[in-house]
mmCIF file of C-alpha atoms in Angstrom:
data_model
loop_
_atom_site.group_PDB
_atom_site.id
_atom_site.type_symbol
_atom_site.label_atom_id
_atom_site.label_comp_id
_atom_site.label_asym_id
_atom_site.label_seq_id
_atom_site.Cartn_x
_atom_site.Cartn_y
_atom_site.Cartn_z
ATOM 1 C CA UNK A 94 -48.277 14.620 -18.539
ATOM 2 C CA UNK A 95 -50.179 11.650 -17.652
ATOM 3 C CA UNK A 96 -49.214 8.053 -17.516
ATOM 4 C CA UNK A 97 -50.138 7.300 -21.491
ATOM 5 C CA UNK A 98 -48.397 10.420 -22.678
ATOM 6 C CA UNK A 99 -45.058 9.763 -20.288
ATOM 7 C CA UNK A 100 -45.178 6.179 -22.160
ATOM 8 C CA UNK A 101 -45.992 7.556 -25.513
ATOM 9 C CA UNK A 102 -42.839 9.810 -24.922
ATOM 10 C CA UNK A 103 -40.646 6.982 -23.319
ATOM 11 C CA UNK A 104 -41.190 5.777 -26.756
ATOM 12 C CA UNK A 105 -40.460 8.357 -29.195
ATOM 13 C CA UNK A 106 -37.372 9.270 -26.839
ATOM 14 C CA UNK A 107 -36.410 5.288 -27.498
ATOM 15 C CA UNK A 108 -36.810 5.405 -31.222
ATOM 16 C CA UNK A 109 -34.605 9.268 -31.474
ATOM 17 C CA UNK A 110 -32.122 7.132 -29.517
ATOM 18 C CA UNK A 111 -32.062 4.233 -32.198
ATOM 19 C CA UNK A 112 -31.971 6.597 -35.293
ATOM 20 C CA UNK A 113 -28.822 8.290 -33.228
ATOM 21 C CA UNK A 114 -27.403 5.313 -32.852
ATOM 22 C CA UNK A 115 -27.676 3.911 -36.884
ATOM 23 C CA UNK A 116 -26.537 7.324 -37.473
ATOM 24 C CA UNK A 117 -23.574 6.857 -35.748
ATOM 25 C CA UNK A 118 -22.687 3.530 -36.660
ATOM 26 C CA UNK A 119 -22.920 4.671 -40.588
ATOM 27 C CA UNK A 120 -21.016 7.853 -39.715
ATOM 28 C CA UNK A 121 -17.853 5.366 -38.085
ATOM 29 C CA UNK A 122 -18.410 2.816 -41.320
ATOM 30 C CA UNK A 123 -18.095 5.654 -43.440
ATOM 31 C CA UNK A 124 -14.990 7.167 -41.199
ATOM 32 C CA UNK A 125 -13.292 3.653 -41.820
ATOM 33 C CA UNK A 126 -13.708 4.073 -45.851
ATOM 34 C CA UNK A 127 -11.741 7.264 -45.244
ATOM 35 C CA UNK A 128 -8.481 5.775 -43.147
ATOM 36 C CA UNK A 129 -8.412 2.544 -45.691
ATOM 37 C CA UNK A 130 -5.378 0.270 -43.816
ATOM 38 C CA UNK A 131 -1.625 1.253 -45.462
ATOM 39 C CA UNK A 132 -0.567 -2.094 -44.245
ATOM 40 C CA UNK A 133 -1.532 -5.276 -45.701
ATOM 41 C CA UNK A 134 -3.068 -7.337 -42.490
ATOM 42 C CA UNK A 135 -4.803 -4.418 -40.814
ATOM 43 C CA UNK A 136 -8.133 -3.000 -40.561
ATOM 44 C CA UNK A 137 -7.481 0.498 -40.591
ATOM 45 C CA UNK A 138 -5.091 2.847 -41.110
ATOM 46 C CA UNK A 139 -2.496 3.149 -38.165
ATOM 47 C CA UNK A 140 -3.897 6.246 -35.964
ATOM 48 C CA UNK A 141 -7.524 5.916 -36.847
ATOM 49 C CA UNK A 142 -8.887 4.824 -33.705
ATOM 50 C CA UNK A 143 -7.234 7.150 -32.183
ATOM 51 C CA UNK A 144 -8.760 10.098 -33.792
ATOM 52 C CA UNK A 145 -11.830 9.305 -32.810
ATOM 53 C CA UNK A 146 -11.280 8.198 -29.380
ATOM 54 C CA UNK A 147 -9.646 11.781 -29.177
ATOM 55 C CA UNK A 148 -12.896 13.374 -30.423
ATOM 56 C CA UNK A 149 -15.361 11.180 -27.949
ATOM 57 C CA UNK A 150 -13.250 10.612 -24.724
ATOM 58 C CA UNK A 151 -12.793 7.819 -25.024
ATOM 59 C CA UNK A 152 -10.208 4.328 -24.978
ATOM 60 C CA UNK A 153 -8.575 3.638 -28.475
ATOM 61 C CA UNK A 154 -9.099 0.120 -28.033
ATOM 62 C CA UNK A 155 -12.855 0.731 -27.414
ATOM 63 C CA UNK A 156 -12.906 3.037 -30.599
ATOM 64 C CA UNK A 157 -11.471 0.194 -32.730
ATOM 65 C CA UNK A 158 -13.920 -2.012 -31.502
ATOM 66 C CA UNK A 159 -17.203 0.325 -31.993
ATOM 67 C CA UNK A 160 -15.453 0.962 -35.883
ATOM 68 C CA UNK A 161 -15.378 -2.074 -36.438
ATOM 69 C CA UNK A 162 -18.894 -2.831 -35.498
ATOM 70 C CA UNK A 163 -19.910 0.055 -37.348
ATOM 71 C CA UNK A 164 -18.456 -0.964 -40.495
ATOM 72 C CA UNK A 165 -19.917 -4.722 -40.210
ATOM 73 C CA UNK A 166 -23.330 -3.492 -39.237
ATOM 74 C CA UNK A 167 -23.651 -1.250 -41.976
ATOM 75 C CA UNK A 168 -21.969 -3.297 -44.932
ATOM 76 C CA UNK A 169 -23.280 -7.048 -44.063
ATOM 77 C CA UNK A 170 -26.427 -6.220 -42.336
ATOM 78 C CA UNK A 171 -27.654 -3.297 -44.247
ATOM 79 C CA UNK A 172 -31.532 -4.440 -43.280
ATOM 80 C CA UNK A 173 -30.838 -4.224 -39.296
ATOM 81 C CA UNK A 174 -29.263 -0.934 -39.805
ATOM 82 C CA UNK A 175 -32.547 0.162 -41.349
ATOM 83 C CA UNK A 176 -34.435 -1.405 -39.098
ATOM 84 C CA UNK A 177 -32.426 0.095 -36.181
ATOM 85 C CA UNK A 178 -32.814 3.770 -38.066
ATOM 86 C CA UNK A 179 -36.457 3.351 -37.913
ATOM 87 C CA UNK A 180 -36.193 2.595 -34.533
ATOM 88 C CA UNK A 181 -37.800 -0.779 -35.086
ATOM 89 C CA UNK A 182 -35.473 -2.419 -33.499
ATOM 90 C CA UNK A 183 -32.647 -0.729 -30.238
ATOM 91 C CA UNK A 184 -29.037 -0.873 -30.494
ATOM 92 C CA UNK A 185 -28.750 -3.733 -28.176
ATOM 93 C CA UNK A 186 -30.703 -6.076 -30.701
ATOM 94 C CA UNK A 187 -28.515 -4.748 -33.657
ATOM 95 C CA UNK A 188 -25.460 -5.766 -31.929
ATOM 96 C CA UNK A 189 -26.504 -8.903 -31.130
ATOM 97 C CA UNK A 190 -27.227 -10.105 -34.948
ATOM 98 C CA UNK A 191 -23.528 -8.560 -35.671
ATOM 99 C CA UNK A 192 -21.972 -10.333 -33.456
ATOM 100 C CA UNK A 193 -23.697 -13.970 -33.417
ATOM 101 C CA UNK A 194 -24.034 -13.763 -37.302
ATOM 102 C CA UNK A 195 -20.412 -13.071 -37.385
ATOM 103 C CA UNK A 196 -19.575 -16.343 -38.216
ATOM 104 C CA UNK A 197 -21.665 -16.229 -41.735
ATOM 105 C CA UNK A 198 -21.347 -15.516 -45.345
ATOM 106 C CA UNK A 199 -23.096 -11.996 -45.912
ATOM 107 C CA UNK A 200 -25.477 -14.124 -47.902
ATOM 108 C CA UNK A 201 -25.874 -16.026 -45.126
ATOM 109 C CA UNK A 202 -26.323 -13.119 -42.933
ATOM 110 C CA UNK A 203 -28.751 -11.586 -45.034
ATOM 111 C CA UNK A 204 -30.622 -14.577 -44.504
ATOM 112 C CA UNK A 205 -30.808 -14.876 -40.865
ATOM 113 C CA UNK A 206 -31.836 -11.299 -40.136
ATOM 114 C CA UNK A 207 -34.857 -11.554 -42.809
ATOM 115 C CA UNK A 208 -35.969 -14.194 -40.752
ATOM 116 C CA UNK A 209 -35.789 -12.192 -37.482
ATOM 117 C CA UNK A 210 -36.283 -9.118 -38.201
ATOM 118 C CA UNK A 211 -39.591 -10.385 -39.624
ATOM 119 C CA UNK A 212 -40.886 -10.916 -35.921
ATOM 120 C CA UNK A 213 -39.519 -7.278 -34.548
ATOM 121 C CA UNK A 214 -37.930 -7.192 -30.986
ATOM 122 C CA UNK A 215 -38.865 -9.430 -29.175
ATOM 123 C CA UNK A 216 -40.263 -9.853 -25.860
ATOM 124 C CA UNK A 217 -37.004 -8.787 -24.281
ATOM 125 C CA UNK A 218 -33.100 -8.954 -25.753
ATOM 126 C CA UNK A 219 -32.628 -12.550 -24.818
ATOM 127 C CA UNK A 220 -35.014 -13.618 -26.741
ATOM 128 C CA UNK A 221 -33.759 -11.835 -29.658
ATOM 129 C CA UNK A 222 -30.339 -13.037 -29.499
ATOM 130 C CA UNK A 223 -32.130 -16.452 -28.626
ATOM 131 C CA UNK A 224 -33.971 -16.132 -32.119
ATOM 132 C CA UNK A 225 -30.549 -15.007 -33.748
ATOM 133 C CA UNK A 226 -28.932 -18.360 -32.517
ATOM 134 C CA UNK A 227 -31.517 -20.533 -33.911
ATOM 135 C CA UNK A 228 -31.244 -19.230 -37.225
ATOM 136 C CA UNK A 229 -27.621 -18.921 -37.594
ATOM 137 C CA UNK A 230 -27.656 -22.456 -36.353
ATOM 138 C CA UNK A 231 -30.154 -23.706 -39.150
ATOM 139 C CA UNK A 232 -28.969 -21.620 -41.937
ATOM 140 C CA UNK A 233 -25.335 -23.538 -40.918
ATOM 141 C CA UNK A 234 -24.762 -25.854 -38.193
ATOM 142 C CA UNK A 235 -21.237 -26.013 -38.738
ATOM 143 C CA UNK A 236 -20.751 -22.007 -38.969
ATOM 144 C CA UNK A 237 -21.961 -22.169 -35.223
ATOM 145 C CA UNK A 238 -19.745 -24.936 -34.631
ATOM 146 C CA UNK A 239 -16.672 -22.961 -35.339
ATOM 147 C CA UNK A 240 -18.198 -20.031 -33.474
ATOM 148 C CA UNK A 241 -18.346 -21.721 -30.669
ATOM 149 C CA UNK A 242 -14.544 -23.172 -30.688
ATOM 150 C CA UNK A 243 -13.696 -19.252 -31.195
ATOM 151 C CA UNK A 244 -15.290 -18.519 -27.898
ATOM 152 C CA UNK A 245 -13.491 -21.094 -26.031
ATOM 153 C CA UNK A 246 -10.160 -20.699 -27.032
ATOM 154 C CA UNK A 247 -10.834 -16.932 -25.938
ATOM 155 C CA UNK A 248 -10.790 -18.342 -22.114
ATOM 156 C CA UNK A 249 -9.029 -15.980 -20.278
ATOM 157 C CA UNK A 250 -8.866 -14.836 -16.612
ATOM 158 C CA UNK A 251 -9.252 -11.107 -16.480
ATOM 159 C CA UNK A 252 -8.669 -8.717 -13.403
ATOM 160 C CA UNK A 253 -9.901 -4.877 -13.322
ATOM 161 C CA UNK A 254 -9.857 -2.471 -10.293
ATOM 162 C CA UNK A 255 -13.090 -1.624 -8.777
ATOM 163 C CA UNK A 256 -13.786 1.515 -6.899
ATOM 164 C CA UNK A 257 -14.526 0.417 -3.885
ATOM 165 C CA UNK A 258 -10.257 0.087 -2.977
ATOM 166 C CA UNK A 259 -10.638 -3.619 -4.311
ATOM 167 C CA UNK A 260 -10.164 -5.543 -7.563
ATOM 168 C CA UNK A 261 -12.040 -8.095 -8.963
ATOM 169 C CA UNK A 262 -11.202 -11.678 -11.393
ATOM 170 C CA UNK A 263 -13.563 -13.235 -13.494
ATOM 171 C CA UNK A 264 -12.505 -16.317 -15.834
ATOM 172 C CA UNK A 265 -14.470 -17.208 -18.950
ATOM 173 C CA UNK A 266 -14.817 -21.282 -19.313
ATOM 174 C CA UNK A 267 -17.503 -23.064 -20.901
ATOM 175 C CA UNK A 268 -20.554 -23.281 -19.237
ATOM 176 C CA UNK A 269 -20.224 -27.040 -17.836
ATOM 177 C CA UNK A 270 -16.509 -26.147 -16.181
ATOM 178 C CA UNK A 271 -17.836 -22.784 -15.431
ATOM 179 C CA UNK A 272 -20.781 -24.563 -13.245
ATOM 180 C CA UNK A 273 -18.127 -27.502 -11.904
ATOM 181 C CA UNK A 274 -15.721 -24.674 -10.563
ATOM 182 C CA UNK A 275 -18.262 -22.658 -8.991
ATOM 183 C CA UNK A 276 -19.868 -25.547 -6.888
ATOM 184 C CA UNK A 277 -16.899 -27.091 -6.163
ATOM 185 C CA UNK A 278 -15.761 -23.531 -4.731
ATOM 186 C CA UNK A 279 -19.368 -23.389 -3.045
ATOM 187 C CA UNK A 280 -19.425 -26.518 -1.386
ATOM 188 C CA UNK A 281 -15.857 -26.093 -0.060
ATOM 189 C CA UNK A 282 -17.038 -22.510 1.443
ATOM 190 C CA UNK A 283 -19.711 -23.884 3.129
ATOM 191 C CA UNK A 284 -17.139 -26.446 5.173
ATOM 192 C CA UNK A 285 -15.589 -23.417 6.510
ATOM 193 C CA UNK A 286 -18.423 -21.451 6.893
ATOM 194 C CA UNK A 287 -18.681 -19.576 10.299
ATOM 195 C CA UNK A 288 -20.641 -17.093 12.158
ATOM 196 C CA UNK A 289 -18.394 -14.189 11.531
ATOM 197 C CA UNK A 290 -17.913 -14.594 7.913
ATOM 198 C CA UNK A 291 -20.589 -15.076 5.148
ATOM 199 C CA UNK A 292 -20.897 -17.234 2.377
ATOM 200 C CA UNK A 293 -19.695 -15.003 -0.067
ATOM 201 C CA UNK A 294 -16.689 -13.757 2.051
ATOM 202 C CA UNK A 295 -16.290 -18.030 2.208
ATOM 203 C CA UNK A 296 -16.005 -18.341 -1.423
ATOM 204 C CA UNK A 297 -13.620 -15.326 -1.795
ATOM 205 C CA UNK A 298 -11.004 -16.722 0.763
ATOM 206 C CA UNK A 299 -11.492 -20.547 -0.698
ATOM 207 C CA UNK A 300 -10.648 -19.182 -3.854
ATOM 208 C CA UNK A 301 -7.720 -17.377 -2.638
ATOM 209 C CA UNK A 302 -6.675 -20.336 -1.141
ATOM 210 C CA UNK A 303 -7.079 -22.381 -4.332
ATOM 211 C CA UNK A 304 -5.079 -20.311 -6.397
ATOM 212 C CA UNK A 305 -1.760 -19.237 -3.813
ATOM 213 C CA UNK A 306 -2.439 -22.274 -1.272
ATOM 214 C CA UNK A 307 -3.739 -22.552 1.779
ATOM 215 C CA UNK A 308 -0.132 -21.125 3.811
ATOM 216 C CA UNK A 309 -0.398 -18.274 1.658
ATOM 217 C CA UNK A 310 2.278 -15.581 2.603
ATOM 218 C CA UNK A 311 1.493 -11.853 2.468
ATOM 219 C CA UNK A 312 2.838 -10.939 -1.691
ATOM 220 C CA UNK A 313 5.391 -8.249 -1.959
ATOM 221 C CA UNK A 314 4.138 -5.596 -3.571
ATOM 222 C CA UNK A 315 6.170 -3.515 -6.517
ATOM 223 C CA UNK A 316 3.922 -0.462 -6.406
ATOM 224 C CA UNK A 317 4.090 3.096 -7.436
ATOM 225 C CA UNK A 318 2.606 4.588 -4.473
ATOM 226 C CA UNK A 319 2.089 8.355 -3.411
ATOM 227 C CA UNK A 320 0.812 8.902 0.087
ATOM 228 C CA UNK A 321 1.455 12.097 2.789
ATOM 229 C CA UNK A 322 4.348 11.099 5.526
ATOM 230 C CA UNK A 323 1.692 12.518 7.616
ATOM 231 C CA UNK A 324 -0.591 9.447 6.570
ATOM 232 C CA UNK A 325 2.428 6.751 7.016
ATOM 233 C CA UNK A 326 3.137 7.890 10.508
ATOM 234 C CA UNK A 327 -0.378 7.510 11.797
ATOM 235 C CA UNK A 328 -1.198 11.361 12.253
ATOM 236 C CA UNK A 329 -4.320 12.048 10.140
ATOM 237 C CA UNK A 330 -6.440 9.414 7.338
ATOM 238 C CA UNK A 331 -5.397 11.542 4.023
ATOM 239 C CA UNK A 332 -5.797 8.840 1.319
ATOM 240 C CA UNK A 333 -2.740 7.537 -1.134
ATOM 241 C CA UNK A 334 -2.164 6.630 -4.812
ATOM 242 C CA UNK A 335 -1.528 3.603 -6.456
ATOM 243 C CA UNK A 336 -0.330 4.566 -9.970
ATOM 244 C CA UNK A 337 -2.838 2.696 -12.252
ATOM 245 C CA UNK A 338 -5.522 2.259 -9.760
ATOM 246 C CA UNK A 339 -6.165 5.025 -8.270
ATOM 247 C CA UNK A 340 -6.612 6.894 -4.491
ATOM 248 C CA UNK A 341 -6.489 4.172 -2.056
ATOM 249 C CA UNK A 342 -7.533 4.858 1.714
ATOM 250 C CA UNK A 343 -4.950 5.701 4.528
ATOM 251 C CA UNK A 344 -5.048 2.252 6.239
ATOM 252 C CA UNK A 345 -4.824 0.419 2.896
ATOM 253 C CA UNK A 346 -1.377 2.579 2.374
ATOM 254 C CA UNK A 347 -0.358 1.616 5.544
ATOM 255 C CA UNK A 348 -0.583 -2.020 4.837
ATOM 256 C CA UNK A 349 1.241 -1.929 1.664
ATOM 257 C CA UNK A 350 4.003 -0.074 3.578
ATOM 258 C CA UNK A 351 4.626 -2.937 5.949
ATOM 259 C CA UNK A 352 6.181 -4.722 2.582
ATOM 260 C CA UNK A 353 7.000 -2.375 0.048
ATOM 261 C CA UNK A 354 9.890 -0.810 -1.091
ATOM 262 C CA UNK A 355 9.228 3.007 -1.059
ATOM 263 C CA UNK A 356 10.936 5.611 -2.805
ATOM 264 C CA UNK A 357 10.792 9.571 -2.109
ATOM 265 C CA UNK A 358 8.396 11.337 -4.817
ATOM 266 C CA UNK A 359 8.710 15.063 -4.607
ATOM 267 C CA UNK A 360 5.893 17.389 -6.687
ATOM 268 C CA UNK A 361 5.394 20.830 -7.317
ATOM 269 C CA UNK A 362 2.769 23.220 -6.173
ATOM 270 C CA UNK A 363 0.742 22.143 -8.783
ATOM 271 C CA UNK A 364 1.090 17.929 -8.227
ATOM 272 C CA UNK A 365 3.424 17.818 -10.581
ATOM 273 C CA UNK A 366 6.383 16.041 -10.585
ATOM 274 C CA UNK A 367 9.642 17.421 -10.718
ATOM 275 C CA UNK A 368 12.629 16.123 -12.583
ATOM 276 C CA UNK A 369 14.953 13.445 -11.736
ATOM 277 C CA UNK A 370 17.621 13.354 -14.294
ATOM 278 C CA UNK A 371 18.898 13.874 -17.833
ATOM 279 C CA UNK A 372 21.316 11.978 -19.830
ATOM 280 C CA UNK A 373 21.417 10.415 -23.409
ATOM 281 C CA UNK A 374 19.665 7.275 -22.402
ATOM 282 C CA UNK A 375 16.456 6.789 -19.985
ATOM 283 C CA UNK A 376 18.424 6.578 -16.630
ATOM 284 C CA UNK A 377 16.193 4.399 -14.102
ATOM 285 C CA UNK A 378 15.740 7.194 -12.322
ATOM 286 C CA UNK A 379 14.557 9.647 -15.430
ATOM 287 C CA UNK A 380 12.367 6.588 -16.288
ATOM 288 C CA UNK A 381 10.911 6.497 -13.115
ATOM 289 C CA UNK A 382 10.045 10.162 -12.956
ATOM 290 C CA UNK A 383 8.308 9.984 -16.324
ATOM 291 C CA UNK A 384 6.272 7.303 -15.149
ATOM 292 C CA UNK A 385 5.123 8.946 -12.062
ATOM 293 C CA UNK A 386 4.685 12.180 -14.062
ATOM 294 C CA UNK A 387 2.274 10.557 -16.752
ATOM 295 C CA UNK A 388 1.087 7.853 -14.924
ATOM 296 C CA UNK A 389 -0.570 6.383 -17.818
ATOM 297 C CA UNK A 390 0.420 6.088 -22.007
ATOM 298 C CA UNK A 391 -0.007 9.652 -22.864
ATOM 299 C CA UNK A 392 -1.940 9.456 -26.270
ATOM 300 C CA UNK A 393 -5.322 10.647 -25.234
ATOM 301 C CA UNK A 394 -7.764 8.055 -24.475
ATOM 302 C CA UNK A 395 -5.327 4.962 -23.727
ATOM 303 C CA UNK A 396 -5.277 3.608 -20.009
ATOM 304 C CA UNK A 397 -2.427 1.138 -20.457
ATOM 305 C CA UNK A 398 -0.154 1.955 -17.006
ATOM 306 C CA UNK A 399 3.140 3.922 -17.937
ATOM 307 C CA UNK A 400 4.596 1.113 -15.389
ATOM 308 C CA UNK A 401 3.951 -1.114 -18.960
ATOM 309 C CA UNK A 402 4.594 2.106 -21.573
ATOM 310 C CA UNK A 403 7.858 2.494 -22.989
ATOM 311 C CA UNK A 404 10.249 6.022 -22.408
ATOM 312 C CA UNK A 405 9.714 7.965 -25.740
ATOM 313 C CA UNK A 406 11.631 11.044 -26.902
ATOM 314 C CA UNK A 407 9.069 13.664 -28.408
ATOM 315 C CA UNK A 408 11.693 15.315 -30.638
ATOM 316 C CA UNK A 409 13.229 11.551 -31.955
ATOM 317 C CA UNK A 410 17.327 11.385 -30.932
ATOM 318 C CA UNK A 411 17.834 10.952 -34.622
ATOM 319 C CA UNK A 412 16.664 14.328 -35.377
ATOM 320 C CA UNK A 413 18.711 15.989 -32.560
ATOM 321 C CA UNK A 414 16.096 15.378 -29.578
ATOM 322 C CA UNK A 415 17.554 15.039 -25.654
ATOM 323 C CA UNK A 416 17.005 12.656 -22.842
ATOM 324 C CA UNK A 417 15.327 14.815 -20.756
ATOM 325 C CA UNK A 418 12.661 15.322 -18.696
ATOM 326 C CA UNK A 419 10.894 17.975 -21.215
ATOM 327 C CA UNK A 420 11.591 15.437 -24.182
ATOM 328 C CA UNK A 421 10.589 12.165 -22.734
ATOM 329 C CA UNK A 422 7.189 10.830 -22.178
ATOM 330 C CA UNK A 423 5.542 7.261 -21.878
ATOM 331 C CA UNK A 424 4.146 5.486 -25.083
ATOM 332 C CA UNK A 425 2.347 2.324 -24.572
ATOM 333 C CA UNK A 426 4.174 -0.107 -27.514
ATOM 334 C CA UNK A 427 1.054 0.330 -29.354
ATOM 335 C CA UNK A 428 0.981 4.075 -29.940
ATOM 336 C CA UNK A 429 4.896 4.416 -29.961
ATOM 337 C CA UNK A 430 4.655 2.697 -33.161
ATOM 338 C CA UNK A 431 1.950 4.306 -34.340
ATOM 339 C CA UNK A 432 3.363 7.749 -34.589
ATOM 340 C CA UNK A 433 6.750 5.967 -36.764
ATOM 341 C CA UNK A 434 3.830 4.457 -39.269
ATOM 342 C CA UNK A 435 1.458 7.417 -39.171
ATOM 343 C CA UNK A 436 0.790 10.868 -39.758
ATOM 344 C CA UNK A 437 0.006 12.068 -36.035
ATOM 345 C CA UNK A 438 2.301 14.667 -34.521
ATOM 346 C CA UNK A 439 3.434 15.519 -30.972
ATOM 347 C CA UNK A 440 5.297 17.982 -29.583
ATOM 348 C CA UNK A 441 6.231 18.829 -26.013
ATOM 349 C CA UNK A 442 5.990 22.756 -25.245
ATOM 350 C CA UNK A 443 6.867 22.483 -22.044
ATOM 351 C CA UNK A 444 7.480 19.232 -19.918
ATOM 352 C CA UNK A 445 4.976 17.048 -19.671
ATOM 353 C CA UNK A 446 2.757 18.791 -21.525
ATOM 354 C CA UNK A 447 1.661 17.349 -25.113
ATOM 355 C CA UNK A 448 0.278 18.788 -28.179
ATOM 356 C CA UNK A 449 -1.271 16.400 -30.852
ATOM 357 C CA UNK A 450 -1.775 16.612 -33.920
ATOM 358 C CA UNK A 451 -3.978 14.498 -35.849
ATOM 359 C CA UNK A 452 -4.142 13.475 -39.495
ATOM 360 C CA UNK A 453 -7.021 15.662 -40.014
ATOM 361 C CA UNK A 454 -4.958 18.579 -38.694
ATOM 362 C CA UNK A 455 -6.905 18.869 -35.179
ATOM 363 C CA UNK A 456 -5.085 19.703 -32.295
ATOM 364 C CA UNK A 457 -5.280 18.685 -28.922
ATOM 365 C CA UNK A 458 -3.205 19.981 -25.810
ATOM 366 C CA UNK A 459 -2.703 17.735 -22.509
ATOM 367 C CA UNK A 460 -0.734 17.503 -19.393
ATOM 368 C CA UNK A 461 -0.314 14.908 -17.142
ATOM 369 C CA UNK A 462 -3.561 14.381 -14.540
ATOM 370 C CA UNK A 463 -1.750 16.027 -11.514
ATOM 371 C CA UNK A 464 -1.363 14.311 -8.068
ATOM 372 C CA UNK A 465 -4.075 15.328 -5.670
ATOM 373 C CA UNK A 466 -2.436 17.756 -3.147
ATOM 374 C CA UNK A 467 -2.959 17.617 0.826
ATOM 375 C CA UNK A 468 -5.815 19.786 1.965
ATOM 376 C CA UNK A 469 -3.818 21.713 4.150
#
């Protein structure tokens, strides 16, 4: 291929990947007509998500959200939907006039996307979404108003995990604090700026310094961790696990042990953990085994820690069901209540491992994601 044809394909490979991606958003709006909500208040029917985060690996949460989007993409802005089938416009774009026309009546909506669409892309997607904001602006000033309030009380401070072995914080102000708080934190990192540490590494520390003062002590930690004995006592570097986060390196386990409480974790051949205990009610230390065992909420798809997931029988004690370690498993809230108000069905062959099955009668097996054994 030459360089025209590789751009002439570049193209046509774009526009497939727009039709895909109307075809998908109509095939989730259309999904959604099928689980109408069987609670007044609700989107969907309890359990919807989560059949097709099942079917597309992926988080409930984020299957909610891309339903959602589907169904207002399709239903208010029939026209971008089009125009993102004919690959006129990309998915990016389309989301873009969903979300910052949000705020509209569909009539409105309508409106603003005739105007826009009528000039195609775009140079790039800001100045799409920059076209977007005019219009929803003129069509009504006060509609963008009330957007806008949304966004801020939505302020949050988030934290996630990064892969690295370190985490990360970002806070969502408006723009004028968001600018304030950043050069007051610059101008304070370069007063301590010095030849060993960089600017960036300055910032970190000032902020850490902001937020847990200056005299800081080290934070006890209350952490699930698995790690060799081999690696506490200094003898080789095999890495650790924080439940919820992930392997961590030798030294960094070594470090948390200088402060942590740690408790004796025994597993199988396999990395699996063995029971603890059995009685009517989750004793602590049953609890903690089934945390360790599933480490996470065990419907497919949902990442909420089993340190925050509740101890669930799998056969309920009203019908006859034990406390024990092959009829317990961790349930974030969420999805504990979902299986009382839906028609999703679990059973437990064998301990820790789950069979679903869904409303559409689909079944899915899992076990828990085994610890990593030592290489030796």
């Amino acid at each position: 291929m030459n360089a025209n044809q590789v751009l002439d394909s570049l193209i046509d490979v774009d526009k497939a990947r727009a039709f895909c991606d109307a075809r998908k958003a109509r095939l989730l709006a259309r999904f959604a007509e099928l689980r109408a909500p069987g609670r007044a208040g609700t989107d969907l029917a309890d359990g919807a998500p989560e059949e097709v985060a099942l079917e597309l690996a992926m988080n409930p949460h984020t299957a909610a959200i891309h339903i959602s989007q589907a169904r207002d993409l399709v239903t208010r802005l029939p026209a971008t939907t089009d125009a993102l089938e004919a690959g006129e416009i990309d998915y990016v774009r389309a989301k873009a006039m969903n979300d910052l026309t949000s705020v509209l009546t569909e009539e409105q909506a309508r409106r603003v996307e005739s105007k826009v669409l009528a000039f195609g892309k775009r140079a790039n997607p800001s100045r799409f979404r920059h076209s977007v904001r005019y219009h929803v602006i003129a069509v009504d000033p006060s509609a963008a108003e009330r957007l806008r309030r949304t966004a801020k009380a939505d302020r949050d401070v988030t934290g996630r995990d990064l892969p690295d072995g370190m985490g990360q914080l970002a806070i969502t102000l408006e723009p004028h604090e968001a600018q304030a708080a950043y050069d007051q934190i610059n101008m304070l990192a370069n007063k301590v700026k010095t030849p060993d540490k960089t600017l960036a590494q300055c910032r970190a520390d000032v902020f850490l310094d902001l937020v847990l003062g200056k005299n800081n002590e080290r934070l006890r930690v209350n952490l699930n961790v698995t790690v060799p004995m081999s690696t506490l006592l200094g003898l080789n570097r095999l890495p650790g696990e924080i439940s919820g986060h992930g392997p961590i390196t030798a030294e960094y386990a070594r470090e948390l042990a200088q402060d942590a409480m740690w408790r004796r974790v025994i597993t199988d051949e396999h990395g699996q953990v063995l029971e603890v205990s059995r009685r009517r009610y989750a004793s602590a230390a049953l609890a903690r085994h089934i945390r360790l065992r599933d480490r996470t909420c065990r419907q497919p798809g949902c990442g909420r820690s089993a340190d925050r997931s509740e101890i669930d029988h799998t056969v309920r004690y009203a019908d006859g069901g034990v406390t024990s370690v092959d009829n317990t498993n961790a349930l974030c809230r969420k999805h504990n209540l979902m299986r009382e108000r839906s028609d999703w069905d679990m059973t437990q062959p064998l301990p820790g491992t789950l069979v679903f099955r869904t409303p559409a009668h689909r079944v899915h097996t899992t076990t828990p994601e085994p610890y990593e054994p030592a290489p030796f």
